[in-house]
Amino acid sequence: MTLDSSNPAALPLPPSVTIPSGSSTTSFNVTANPVGTRTVVTLSATSSGFTKELIAVVHPLSIRSVSINPSNVVGGTSSAGTVTFDPPVPDGGAVINLASSHPSVASVPATLNVPGGATSATFPVATFPTGVTADVRITASFGSSSA
């Protein structure tokens, strides 16, 4: 049976699969690649001149939230940030961009390497004494998604 994907960059398929003798079905694994936007893909299977199609939707990695714990600290103490994802990070992992609105008050690493399958990842937040109360916004971004 031959297989085809209308968008192999987003959802690649093996070129063919074999249905065991005496069976009418077979199974195989499919892994979607990261996409920047919601991507509709038509999958088709053809055997003996008959074709069946299936519509699949590949969703981009979405950053759902960024949280800091503790969220209120005295300058010079550390904190930790957590980025939450939905769906989980693709198998190949992802590099998340981090930023602080006031890096002289609270700094974060420029990037966060997240392994495939993760639904969240943590990063350190370093703070510095200021002598006054200061509000800082920490953001995470990946593609068109940010929080």
Short mmCIF file of N, CA and C in Angstrom, two decimals:
data_model
loop_
_atom_site.label_atom_id
_atom_site.label_comp_id
_atom_site.label_asym_id
_atom_site.label_seq_id
_atom_site.Cartn_x
_atom_site.Cartn_y
_atom_site.Cartn_z
N MET A 1 0.86 -1.16 0.00
CA MET A 1 0.00 0.00 0.00
C MET A 1 0.90 1.22 0.00
N THR A 2 0.65 2.13 -0.91
CA THR A 2 1.45 3.36 -0.96
C THR A 2 0.78 4.44 -0.11
N LEU A 3 1.62 5.27 0.50
CA LEU A 3 1.15 6.35 1.36
C LEU A 3 1.64 7.67 0.83
N ASP A 4 0.86 8.72 1.09
CA ASP A 4 1.26 10.05 0.63
C ASP A 4 0.75 11.09 1.60
N SER A 5 1.53 12.15 1.78
CA SER A 5 1.16 13.29 2.60
C SER A 5 1.15 14.53 1.73
N SER A 6 0.13 15.36 1.86
CA SER A 6 0.08 16.60 1.08
C SER A 6 1.10 17.61 1.56
N ASN A 7 1.63 17.39 2.78
CA ASN A 7 2.65 18.30 3.32
C ASN A 7 3.67 17.47 4.12
N PRO A 8 4.60 16.81 3.42
CA PRO A 8 5.57 15.96 4.12
C PRO A 8 6.52 16.73 5.03
N ALA A 9 6.65 18.05 4.84
CA ALA A 9 7.48 18.84 5.77
C ALA A 9 6.83 18.90 7.14
N ALA A 10 5.50 18.93 7.18
CA ALA A 10 4.78 18.98 8.46
C ALA A 10 4.48 17.59 8.99
N LEU A 11 4.05 16.69 8.12
CA LEU A 11 3.65 15.35 8.55
C LEU A 11 4.13 14.31 7.54
N PRO A 12 5.40 13.87 7.68
CA PRO A 12 5.94 12.90 6.73
C PRO A 12 5.37 11.50 6.98
N LEU A 13 5.25 10.74 5.91
CA LEU A 13 4.81 9.34 5.98
C LEU A 13 5.85 8.46 5.32
N PRO A 14 5.91 7.18 5.72
CA PRO A 14 6.75 6.26 4.95
C PRO A 14 6.13 6.13 3.56
N PRO A 15 6.93 5.81 2.54
CA PRO A 15 6.37 5.73 1.18
C PRO A 15 5.35 4.59 1.02
N SER A 16 5.51 3.55 1.84
CA SER A 16 4.57 2.42 1.73
C SER A 16 4.58 1.61 3.02
N VAL A 17 3.54 0.82 3.19
CA VAL A 17 3.45 -0.14 4.29
C VAL A 17 2.93 -1.45 3.73
N THR A 18 3.20 -2.54 4.42
CA THR A 18 2.73 -3.85 3.99
C THR A 18 1.65 -4.33 4.95
N ILE A 19 0.54 -4.75 4.37
CA ILE A 19 -0.51 -5.34 5.18
C ILE A 19 -0.26 -6.84 5.21
N PRO A 20 -0.11 -7.42 6.41
CA PRO A 20 0.20 -8.85 6.50
C PRO A 20 -0.89 -9.71 5.84
N SER A 21 -0.47 -10.82 5.26
CA SER A 21 -1.39 -11.75 4.62
C SER A 21 -2.46 -12.18 5.63
N GLY A 22 -3.69 -12.19 5.19
CA GLY A 22 -4.79 -12.58 6.06
C GLY A 22 -5.33 -11.47 6.93
N SER A 23 -4.74 -10.28 6.83
CA SER A 23 -5.18 -9.14 7.63
C SER A 23 -5.73 -8.06 6.72
N SER A 24 -6.55 -7.21 7.28
CA SER A 24 -7.08 -6.09 6.49
C SER A 24 -6.55 -4.75 6.99
N THR A 25 -5.70 -4.78 8.02
CA THR A 25 -5.15 -3.54 8.59
C THR A 25 -3.67 -3.72 8.92
N THR A 26 -3.03 -2.60 9.14
CA THR A 26 -1.65 -2.58 9.64
C THR A 26 -1.47 -1.29 10.42
N SER A 27 -0.42 -1.23 11.23
CA SER A 27 -0.13 -0.04 12.02
C SER A 27 1.26 0.48 11.68
N PHE A 28 1.44 1.79 11.81
CA PHE A 28 2.75 2.40 11.64
C PHE A 28 2.75 3.71 12.40
N ASN A 29 3.93 4.16 12.79
CA ASN A 29 4.07 5.41 13.55
C ASN A 29 4.25 6.60 12.63
N VAL A 30 3.68 7.72 13.04
CA VAL A 30 3.82 8.97 12.32
C VAL A 30 4.21 10.03 13.34
N THR A 31 5.22 10.83 13.01
CA THR A 31 5.66 11.91 13.90
C THR A 31 5.60 13.23 13.14
N ALA A 32 4.84 14.17 13.69
CA ALA A 32 4.73 15.48 13.06
C ALA A 32 5.98 16.30 13.35
N ASN A 33 6.34 17.13 12.40
CA ASN A 33 7.44 18.08 12.57
C ASN A 33 6.88 19.40 13.09
N PRO A 34 7.72 20.22 13.74
CA PRO A 34 7.24 21.51 14.23
C PRO A 34 6.73 22.38 13.08
N VAL A 35 5.62 23.08 13.36
CA VAL A 35 5.04 24.01 12.39
C VAL A 35 4.85 25.35 13.08
N GLY A 36 4.82 26.42 12.29
CA GLY A 36 4.66 27.76 12.85
C GLY A 36 3.20 28.15 13.02
N THR A 37 2.33 27.54 12.22
CA THR A 37 0.89 27.82 12.31
C THR A 37 0.13 26.52 12.17
N ARG A 38 -1.14 26.55 12.54
CA ARG A 38 -2.00 25.38 12.39
C ARG A 38 -1.95 24.94 10.93
N THR A 39 -1.64 23.66 10.68
CA THR A 39 -1.43 23.17 9.32
C THR A 39 -2.31 21.96 9.06
N VAL A 40 -3.16 22.06 8.05
CA VAL A 40 -4.03 20.96 7.66
C VAL A 40 -3.29 20.12 6.62
N VAL A 41 -3.25 18.80 6.84
CA VAL A 41 -2.53 17.89 5.94
C VAL A 41 -3.48 16.77 5.52
N THR A 42 -3.49 16.46 4.23
CA THR A 42 -4.27 15.33 3.72
C THR A 42 -3.33 14.14 3.60
N LEU A 43 -3.71 13.04 4.24
CA LEU A 43 -2.95 11.79 4.16
C LEU A 43 -3.74 10.83 3.29
N SER A 44 -3.04 10.10 2.41
CA SER A 44 -3.75 9.14 1.57
C SER A 44 -3.03 7.81 1.54
N ALA A 45 -3.83 6.76 1.40
CA ALA A 45 -3.33 5.40 1.26
C ALA A 45 -3.99 4.79 0.04
N THR A 46 -3.16 4.22 -0.85
CA THR A 46 -3.68 3.67 -2.09
C THR A 46 -3.24 2.22 -2.24
N SER A 47 -4.21 1.37 -2.62
CA SER A 47 -3.92 -0.04 -2.87
C SER A 47 -4.89 -0.56 -3.91
N SER A 48 -4.40 -1.25 -4.89
CA SER A 48 -5.22 -1.86 -5.95
C SER A 48 -6.17 -0.86 -6.58
N GLY A 49 -5.70 0.38 -6.77
CA GLY A 49 -6.51 1.38 -7.44
C GLY A 49 -7.51 2.10 -6.55
N PHE A 50 -7.61 1.73 -5.28
CA PHE A 50 -8.52 2.40 -4.36
C PHE A 50 -7.73 3.30 -3.42
N THR A 51 -8.25 4.49 -3.18
CA THR A 51 -7.57 5.45 -2.32
C THR A 51 -8.50 5.87 -1.18
N LYS A 52 -7.96 5.94 0.01
CA LYS A 52 -8.66 6.48 1.17
C LYS A 52 -7.87 7.68 1.66
N GLU A 53 -8.59 8.74 2.04
CA GLU A 53 -7.92 9.94 2.55
C GLU A 53 -8.36 10.23 3.97
N LEU A 54 -7.45 10.88 4.68
CA LEU A 54 -7.68 11.31 6.05
C LEU A 54 -7.13 12.71 6.20
N ILE A 55 -7.87 13.57 6.85
CA ILE A 55 -7.41 14.93 7.11
C ILE A 55 -6.82 14.95 8.53
N ALA A 56 -5.59 15.46 8.65
CA ALA A 56 -4.93 15.61 9.95
C ALA A 56 -4.58 17.08 10.14
N VAL A 57 -4.57 17.51 11.38
CA VAL A 57 -4.22 18.90 11.69
C VAL A 57 -2.99 18.87 12.60
N VAL A 58 -1.93 19.57 12.18
CA VAL A 58 -0.71 19.68 12.98
C VAL A 58 -0.75 21.05 13.66
N HIS A 59 -0.69 21.05 14.98
CA HIS A 59 -0.75 22.30 15.73
C HIS A 59 0.66 22.76 16.10
N PRO A 60 0.88 24.07 16.07
CA PRO A 60 2.20 24.57 16.47
C PRO A 60 2.38 24.47 17.99
N LEU A 61 3.63 24.43 18.40
CA LEU A 61 3.94 24.46 19.83
C LEU A 61 3.41 25.78 20.38
N SER A 62 2.71 25.72 21.47
CA SER A 62 2.14 26.92 22.06
C SER A 62 2.64 27.08 23.49
N ILE A 63 3.11 28.26 23.80
CA ILE A 63 3.50 28.58 25.19
C ILE A 63 2.24 29.04 25.89
N ARG A 64 1.82 28.27 26.88
CA ARG A 64 0.58 28.58 27.61
C ARG A 64 0.80 29.59 28.73
N SER A 65 1.94 29.47 29.42
CA SER A 65 2.16 30.39 30.54
C SER A 65 3.63 30.45 30.92
N VAL A 66 3.97 31.53 31.61
CA VAL A 66 5.28 31.69 32.25
C VAL A 66 4.98 32.08 33.70
N SER A 67 5.55 31.34 34.63
CA SER A 67 5.36 31.68 36.04
C SER A 67 6.72 31.78 36.73
N ILE A 68 6.77 32.58 37.77
CA ILE A 68 7.99 32.78 38.55
C ILE A 68 7.67 32.44 40.01
N ASN A 69 8.56 31.65 40.64
CA ASN A 69 8.33 31.25 42.02
C ASN A 69 9.64 31.28 42.80
N PRO A 70 9.74 32.07 43.85
CA PRO A 70 8.72 33.02 44.29
C PRO A 70 8.66 34.21 43.34
N SER A 71 7.48 34.83 43.28
CA SER A 71 7.29 35.95 42.36
C SER A 71 7.73 37.29 42.95
N ASN A 72 7.82 37.38 44.26
CA ASN A 72 8.31 38.59 44.93
C ASN A 72 9.57 38.23 45.70
N VAL A 73 10.68 38.88 45.36
CA VAL A 73 11.96 38.59 46.02
C VAL A 73 12.69 39.88 46.33
N VAL A 74 13.61 39.80 47.25
CA VAL A 74 14.50 40.91 47.56
C VAL A 74 15.64 40.84 46.56
N GLY A 75 16.01 41.98 45.97
CA GLY A 75 17.11 42.01 45.01
C GLY A 75 18.35 41.33 45.55
N GLY A 76 18.96 40.49 44.73
CA GLY A 76 20.14 39.75 45.15
C GLY A 76 19.83 38.29 45.49
N THR A 77 18.54 37.96 45.58
CA THR A 77 18.16 36.56 45.82
C THR A 77 17.71 35.96 44.49
N SER A 78 17.64 34.64 44.46
CA SER A 78 17.28 33.99 43.20
C SER A 78 15.83 33.52 43.23
N SER A 79 15.35 33.24 42.06
CA SER A 79 14.00 32.72 41.87
C SER A 79 14.09 31.72 40.71
N ALA A 80 12.98 31.09 40.40
CA ALA A 80 12.95 30.14 39.29
C ALA A 80 11.73 30.40 38.44
N GLY A 81 11.88 30.27 37.14
CA GLY A 81 10.77 30.44 36.22
C GLY A 81 10.37 29.11 35.62
N THR A 82 9.11 28.99 35.26
CA THR A 82 8.59 27.80 34.59
C THR A 82 7.80 28.22 33.36
N VAL A 83 8.10 27.60 32.24
CA VAL A 83 7.35 27.79 31.00
C VAL A 83 6.51 26.54 30.78
N THR A 84 5.22 26.72 30.50
CA THR A 84 4.32 25.59 30.28
C THR A 84 3.89 25.58 28.82
N PHE A 85 3.88 24.38 28.21
CA PHE A 85 3.59 24.21 26.78
C PHE A 85 2.34 23.36 26.56
N ASP A 86 1.67 23.60 25.44
CA ASP A 86 0.57 22.76 25.01
C ASP A 86 0.45 22.92 23.50
N PRO A 87 0.57 21.88 22.71
CA PRO A 87 0.85 20.51 23.10
C PRO A 87 2.28 20.34 23.59
N PRO A 88 2.66 19.11 24.02
CA PRO A 88 4.05 18.89 24.44
C PRO A 88 5.05 19.25 23.34
N VAL A 89 6.27 19.54 23.75
CA VAL A 89 7.34 19.90 22.81
C VAL A 89 7.57 18.72 21.86
N PRO A 90 7.73 18.99 20.55
CA PRO A 90 7.97 17.91 19.58
C PRO A 90 9.23 17.10 19.92
N ASP A 91 9.30 15.90 19.35
CA ASP A 91 10.39 14.97 19.63
C ASP A 91 11.78 15.58 19.50
N GLY A 92 11.99 16.44 18.55
CA GLY A 92 13.31 17.03 18.35
C GLY A 92 13.68 18.10 19.36
N GLY A 93 12.76 18.45 20.25
CA GLY A 93 13.03 19.49 21.23
C GLY A 93 12.79 20.87 20.65
N ALA A 94 12.96 21.88 21.48
CA ALA A 94 12.75 23.26 21.04
C ALA A 94 13.65 24.20 21.83
N VAL A 95 14.03 25.28 21.19
CA VAL A 95 14.80 26.33 21.85
C VAL A 95 13.85 27.50 22.06
N ILE A 96 13.58 27.82 23.33
CA ILE A 96 12.66 28.88 23.71
C ILE A 96 13.45 30.14 24.00
N ASN A 97 13.00 31.27 23.47
CA ASN A 97 13.65 32.56 23.75
C ASN A 97 13.06 33.15 25.03
N LEU A 98 13.93 33.61 25.92
CA LEU A 98 13.50 34.24 27.16
C LEU A 98 13.96 35.69 27.18
N ALA A 99 13.19 36.55 27.85
CA ALA A 99 13.57 37.96 27.95
C ALA A 99 13.03 38.55 29.25
N SER A 100 13.77 39.55 29.75
CA SER A 100 13.36 40.30 30.93
C SER A 100 13.12 41.74 30.51
N SER A 101 12.05 42.35 31.03
CA SER A 101 11.78 43.75 30.71
C SER A 101 12.78 44.69 31.37
N HIS A 102 13.44 44.23 32.45
CA HIS A 102 14.47 45.02 33.14
C HIS A 102 15.62 44.10 33.55
N PRO A 103 16.52 43.77 32.61
CA PRO A 103 17.59 42.83 32.92
C PRO A 103 18.56 43.32 33.99
N SER A 104 18.59 44.61 34.27
CA SER A 104 19.46 45.09 35.35
C SER A 104 18.85 44.82 36.72
N VAL A 105 17.57 44.44 36.74
CA VAL A 105 16.87 44.11 37.99
C VAL A 105 16.71 42.60 38.12
N ALA A 106 16.29 41.94 37.04
CA ALA A 106 16.12 40.48 37.02
C ALA A 106 16.54 39.98 35.65
N SER A 107 17.46 39.04 35.63
CA SER A 107 17.92 38.53 34.34
C SER A 107 17.61 37.05 34.21
N VAL A 108 17.43 36.64 32.97
CA VAL A 108 17.15 35.24 32.63
C VAL A 108 18.08 34.83 31.50
N PRO A 109 18.31 33.54 31.31
CA PRO A 109 19.10 33.12 30.15
C PRO A 109 18.41 33.57 28.86
N ALA A 110 19.16 33.82 27.83
CA ALA A 110 18.58 34.24 26.55
C ALA A 110 17.73 33.15 25.92
N THR A 111 18.14 31.89 26.12
CA THR A 111 17.40 30.76 25.55
C THR A 111 17.27 29.64 26.57
N LEU A 112 16.30 28.79 26.32
CA LEU A 112 16.04 27.63 27.16
C LEU A 112 15.88 26.44 26.23
N ASN A 113 16.77 25.44 26.35
CA ASN A 113 16.67 24.23 25.53
C ASN A 113 15.72 23.25 26.22
N VAL A 114 14.66 22.88 25.52
CA VAL A 114 13.62 22.03 26.10
C VAL A 114 13.60 20.70 25.33
N PRO A 115 13.68 19.57 26.04
CA PRO A 115 13.67 18.28 25.36
C PRO A 115 12.29 17.92 24.82
N GLY A 116 12.27 17.08 23.79
CA GLY A 116 11.01 16.62 23.23
C GLY A 116 10.16 15.92 24.27
N GLY A 117 8.85 16.11 24.16
CA GLY A 117 7.91 15.47 25.06
C GLY A 117 7.60 16.28 26.31
N ALA A 118 8.39 17.31 26.58
CA ALA A 118 8.19 18.10 27.80
C ALA A 118 6.91 18.93 27.71
N THR A 119 6.21 19.07 28.83
CA THR A 119 5.06 19.96 28.91
C THR A 119 5.40 21.21 29.72
N SER A 120 6.57 21.21 30.34
CA SER A 120 7.05 22.41 31.03
C SER A 120 8.57 22.33 31.16
N ALA A 121 9.17 23.49 31.44
CA ALA A 121 10.63 23.55 31.65
C ALA A 121 10.91 24.72 32.59
N THR A 122 11.96 24.57 33.39
CA THR A 122 12.30 25.61 34.35
C THR A 122 13.60 26.31 33.95
N PHE A 123 13.75 27.53 34.44
CA PHE A 123 14.96 28.31 34.18
C PHE A 123 15.24 29.19 35.40
N PRO A 124 16.52 29.55 35.60
CA PRO A 124 16.86 30.40 36.74
C PRO A 124 16.55 31.87 36.47
N VAL A 125 16.21 32.58 37.53
CA VAL A 125 16.01 34.03 37.45
C VAL A 125 16.95 34.65 38.49
N ALA A 126 17.91 35.43 38.02
CA ALA A 126 18.84 36.12 38.92
C ALA A 126 18.33 37.53 39.16
N THR A 127 18.35 37.98 40.41
CA THR A 127 17.91 39.34 40.70
C THR A 127 19.06 40.14 41.30
N PHE A 128 18.95 41.46 41.20
CA PHE A 128 20.02 42.35 41.65
C PHE A 128 19.43 43.43 42.55
N PRO A 129 20.16 43.84 43.60
CA PRO A 129 19.66 44.88 44.49
C PRO A 129 19.39 46.18 43.73
N THR A 130 18.27 46.84 44.07
CA THR A 130 17.91 48.09 43.39
C THR A 130 17.69 49.25 44.36
N GLY A 131 17.36 48.96 45.59
CA GLY A 131 17.06 50.02 46.56
C GLY A 131 15.62 50.48 46.50
N VAL A 132 14.87 50.09 45.45
CA VAL A 132 13.46 50.44 45.32
C VAL A 132 12.70 49.23 44.80
N THR A 133 11.39 49.25 44.96
CA THR A 133 10.57 48.18 44.41
C THR A 133 10.52 48.34 42.90
N ALA A 134 10.70 47.24 42.19
CA ALA A 134 10.68 47.29 40.72
C ALA A 134 9.87 46.11 40.18
N ASP A 135 9.01 46.38 39.21
CA ASP A 135 8.26 45.34 38.54
C ASP A 135 9.01 44.92 37.28
N VAL A 136 9.08 43.61 37.08
CA VAL A 136 9.79 43.06 35.91
C VAL A 136 8.87 42.05 35.24
N ARG A 137 8.82 42.09 33.92
CA ARG A 137 8.04 41.11 33.16
C ARG A 137 9.02 40.16 32.47
N ILE A 138 8.84 38.86 32.72
CA ILE A 138 9.64 37.82 32.06
C ILE A 138 8.77 37.21 30.98
N THR A 139 9.29 37.15 29.75
CA THR A 139 8.53 36.57 28.65
C THR A 139 9.29 35.40 28.02
N ALA A 140 8.52 34.49 27.46
CA ALA A 140 9.06 33.35 26.72
C ALA A 140 8.42 33.37 25.36
N SER A 141 9.19 33.04 24.31
CA SER A 141 8.61 33.02 22.96
C SER A 141 9.21 31.88 22.15
N PHE A 142 8.38 31.37 21.24
CA PHE A 142 8.77 30.35 20.28
C PHE A 142 7.91 30.54 19.06
N GLY A 143 8.52 30.85 17.92
CA GLY A 143 7.73 31.12 16.72
C GLY A 143 6.78 32.27 16.97
N SER A 144 5.50 32.06 16.69
CA SER A 144 4.51 33.12 16.89
C SER A 144 3.85 33.05 18.26
N SER A 145 4.29 32.11 19.10
CA SER A 145 3.69 31.96 20.42
C SER A 145 4.55 32.63 21.49
N SER A 146 3.90 33.36 22.38
CA SER A 146 4.65 33.96 23.50
C SER A 146 3.72 34.13 24.68
N ALA A 147 4.35 34.21 25.85
CA ALA A 147 3.60 34.47 27.09
C ALA A 147 4.52 35.20 28.05
#
